[in-house]
mmCIF file of C-alpha atoms in Angstrom:
data_model
loop_
_atom_site.group_PDB
_atom_site.id
_atom_site.type_symbol
_atom_site.label_atom_id
_atom_site.label_comp_id
_atom_site.label_asym_id
_atom_site.label_seq_id
_atom_site.Cartn_x
_atom_site.Cartn_y
_atom_site.Cartn_z
ATOM 1 C CA MET J 1 -37.201 10.797 -84.188
ATOM 2 C CA ALA J 2 -36.907 13.428 -86.895
ATOM 3 C CA THR J 3 -37.762 14.134 -90.513
ATOM 4 C CA LEU J 4 -34.861 14.346 -92.968
ATOM 5 C CA THR J 5 -35.159 16.693 -95.943
ATOM 6 C CA TYR J 6 -32.522 17.183 -98.635
ATOM 7 C CA VAL J 7 -32.026 20.620 -100.217
ATOM 8 C CA TYR J 8 -30.075 19.597 -103.280
ATOM 9 C CA ALA J 9 -29.584 23.149 -104.588
ATOM 10 C CA ASP J 10 -27.751 24.101 -101.369
ATOM 11 C CA SER J 11 -26.040 20.721 -100.771
ATOM 12 C CA THR J 12 -27.743 20.618 -97.377
ATOM 13 C CA ALA J 13 -29.507 17.944 -95.342
ATOM 14 C CA VAL J 14 -31.984 19.247 -92.750
ATOM 15 C CA LEU J 15 -33.085 17.215 -89.723
ATOM 16 C CA GLY J 16 -36.159 18.713 -88.111
ATOM 17 C CA PRO J 17 -39.237 17.788 -86.110
ATOM 18 C CA LEU J 18 -41.416 14.987 -87.455
ATOM 19 C CA ALA J 19 -43.507 16.171 -90.381
ATOM 20 C CA LEU J 20 -47.266 16.131 -89.860
ATOM 21 C CA ASP J 21 -47.989 15.175 -93.485
ATOM 22 C CA ALA J 22 -46.316 12.756 -95.860
ATOM 23 C CA THR J 23 -44.185 14.779 -98.272
ATOM 24 C CA PRO J 24 -42.270 13.363 -101.240
ATOM 25 C CA GLY J 25 -38.538 13.647 -100.670
ATOM 26 C CA CYS J 26 -38.797 13.697 -96.851
ATOM 27 C CA TYR J 27 -37.836 10.725 -94.735
ATOM 28 C CA ASP J 28 -38.776 9.991 -91.114
ATOM 29 C CA LEU J 29 -35.860 8.591 -89.105
ATOM 30 C CA CYS J 30 -35.802 6.760 -85.781
ATOM 31 C CA ALA J 31 -33.749 8.167 -82.884
ATOM 32 C CA THR J 32 -30.757 5.914 -83.653
ATOM 33 C CA HIS J 33 -30.537 6.974 -87.298
ATOM 34 C CA THR J 34 -31.243 10.627 -86.441
ATOM 35 C CA SER J 35 -28.255 10.788 -84.100
ATOM 36 C CA SER J 36 -25.901 8.941 -86.468
ATOM 37 C CA MET J 37 -27.007 10.557 -89.741
ATOM 38 C CA SER J 38 -24.262 11.937 -91.953
ATOM 39 C CA ALA J 39 -24.341 13.642 -95.345
ATOM 40 C CA PRO J 40 -22.146 13.271 -98.420
ATOM 41 C CA ILE J 41 -18.733 14.979 -98.414
ATOM 42 C CA GLY J 42 -19.145 18.701 -99.030
ATOM 43 C CA TRP J 43 -22.719 18.781 -97.734
ATOM 44 C CA GLU J 44 -23.873 20.583 -94.608
ATOM 45 C CA VAL J 45 -26.168 18.971 -92.021
ATOM 46 C CA ILE J 46 -28.528 21.312 -90.170
ATOM 47 C CA ARG J 47 -30.106 19.821 -87.045
ATOM 48 C CA LEU J 48 -33.198 21.749 -85.992
ATOM 49 C CA THR J 49 -33.892 19.353 -83.119
ATOM 50 C CA ASP J 50 -31.772 17.782 -80.445
ATOM 51 C CA PRO J 51 -32.514 14.037 -80.693
ATOM 52 C CA ASP J 52 -31.674 13.537 -77.001
ATOM 53 C CA ALA J 53 -33.775 16.453 -75.718
ATOM 54 C CA GLY J 54 -37.198 14.787 -75.691
ATOM 55 C CA LEU J 55 -40.394 16.813 -75.463
ATOM 56 C CA PRO J 56 -40.415 19.981 -73.364
ATOM 57 C CA GLU J 57 -42.446 19.954 -70.172
ATOM 58 C CA PRO J 58 -45.542 22.162 -70.256
ATOM 59 C CA ASP J 59 -45.165 25.311 -68.189
ATOM 60 C CA GLU J 60 -47.799 26.925 -65.973
ATOM 61 C CA ASP J 61 -49.022 29.230 -68.776
ATOM 62 C CA ASP J 62 -49.674 26.246 -71.058
ATOM 63 C CA LEU J 63 -51.633 24.434 -68.362
ATOM 64 C CA LEU J 64 -53.693 27.532 -67.505
ATOM 65 C CA ALA J 65 -54.506 28.140 -71.182
ATOM 66 C CA LEU J 66 -55.670 24.533 -71.536
ATOM 67 C CA ALA J 67 -57.785 24.742 -68.376
ATOM 68 C CA ASN J 68 -59.385 28.009 -69.548
ATOM 69 C CA ALA J 69 -60.216 26.525 -72.962
ATOM 70 C CA VAL J 70 -61.868 23.501 -71.335
ATOM 71 C CA ARG J 71 -63.841 25.804 -68.995
ATOM 72 C CA GLU J 72 -65.080 27.931 -71.905
ATOM 73 C CA ILE J 73 -66.412 24.865 -73.697
ATOM 74 C CA GLY J 74 -67.907 23.453 -70.492
ATOM 75 C CA PHE J 75 -69.768 26.687 -69.698
ATOM 76 C CA ALA J 76 -71.032 27.270 -73.251
ATOM 77 C CA ASP J 77 -74.783 27.822 -73.527
ATOM 78 C CA GLY J 78 -75.300 25.578 -76.505
ATOM 79 C CA PRO J 79 -73.386 23.213 -78.734
ATOM 80 C CA VAL J 80 -69.984 24.484 -79.773
ATOM 81 C CA ALA J 81 -69.576 25.005 -83.512
ATOM 82 C CA PRO J 82 -66.764 22.919 -84.986
ATOM 83 C CA VAL J 83 -63.749 24.766 -86.345
ATOM 84 C CA ALA J 84 -63.675 24.654 -90.129
ATOM 85 C CA ALA J 85 -60.565 22.803 -91.296
ATOM 86 C CA GLY J 86 -61.015 23.653 -94.955
ATOM 87 C CA PRO J 87 -63.540 23.528 -97.758
ATOM 88 C CA ASP J 88 -66.332 20.984 -97.659
ATOM 89 C CA PRO J 89 -65.052 18.004 -99.723
ATOM 90 C CA SER J 90 -68.387 17.817 -101.546
ATOM 91 C CA SER J 91 -67.892 21.398 -102.808
ATOM 92 C CA VAL J 92 -64.534 20.597 -104.472
ATOM 93 C CA VAL J 93 -64.086 19.193 -107.995
ATOM 94 C CA GLU J 94 -60.902 17.535 -109.254
ATOM 95 C CA LEU J 95 -59.980 19.016 -112.639
ATOM 96 C CA ALA J 96 -56.777 17.134 -113.434
ATOM 97 C CA ARG J 97 -54.274 14.734 -111.883
ATOM 98 C CA ARG J 98 -50.602 13.995 -112.540
ATOM 99 C CA GLY J 99 -49.022 11.445 -110.212
ATOM 100 C CA HIS J 100 -49.755 12.499 -106.631
ATOM 101 C CA LEU J 101 -50.611 16.110 -107.609
ATOM 102 C CA ARG J 102 -54.179 17.276 -108.224
ATOM 103 C CA VAL J 103 -55.749 20.443 -109.620
ATOM 104 C CA ILE J 104 -58.928 21.244 -107.722
ATOM 105 C CA ALA J 105 -61.533 24.015 -107.814
ATOM 106 C CA ASP J 106 -64.780 25.016 -106.180
ATOM 107 C CA ALA J 107 -67.675 23.078 -107.693
ATOM 108 C CA GLY J 108 -69.436 26.381 -108.524
ATOM 109 C CA SER J 109 -66.461 27.879 -110.408
ATOM 110 C CA ALA J 110 -65.281 24.724 -112.217
ATOM 111 C CA HIS J 111 -67.630 25.109 -115.197
#
């Protein structure tokens, strides 16, 4: 599986790893369509992934890093603070909207 993105200005189609977020103009393709995808005449296709490669196997360093991270959390003295993923949704105000796009600001600076 891969995500297809067109770069119209460069007459290029890019096949890359699956996108984590839905993005307008990007299309997720199954393995069959990824391997047989072609572009219009005069366009270039850039394949950033090998559709037949599958996922790489974790190496020893990856496994040790995971084990160490689990140990650190297990030996913590108290509750582990969550990692902040972004601003608190209650502190954000939507100022305007056009289609799927939004203009947002901090609630304190919006006035």
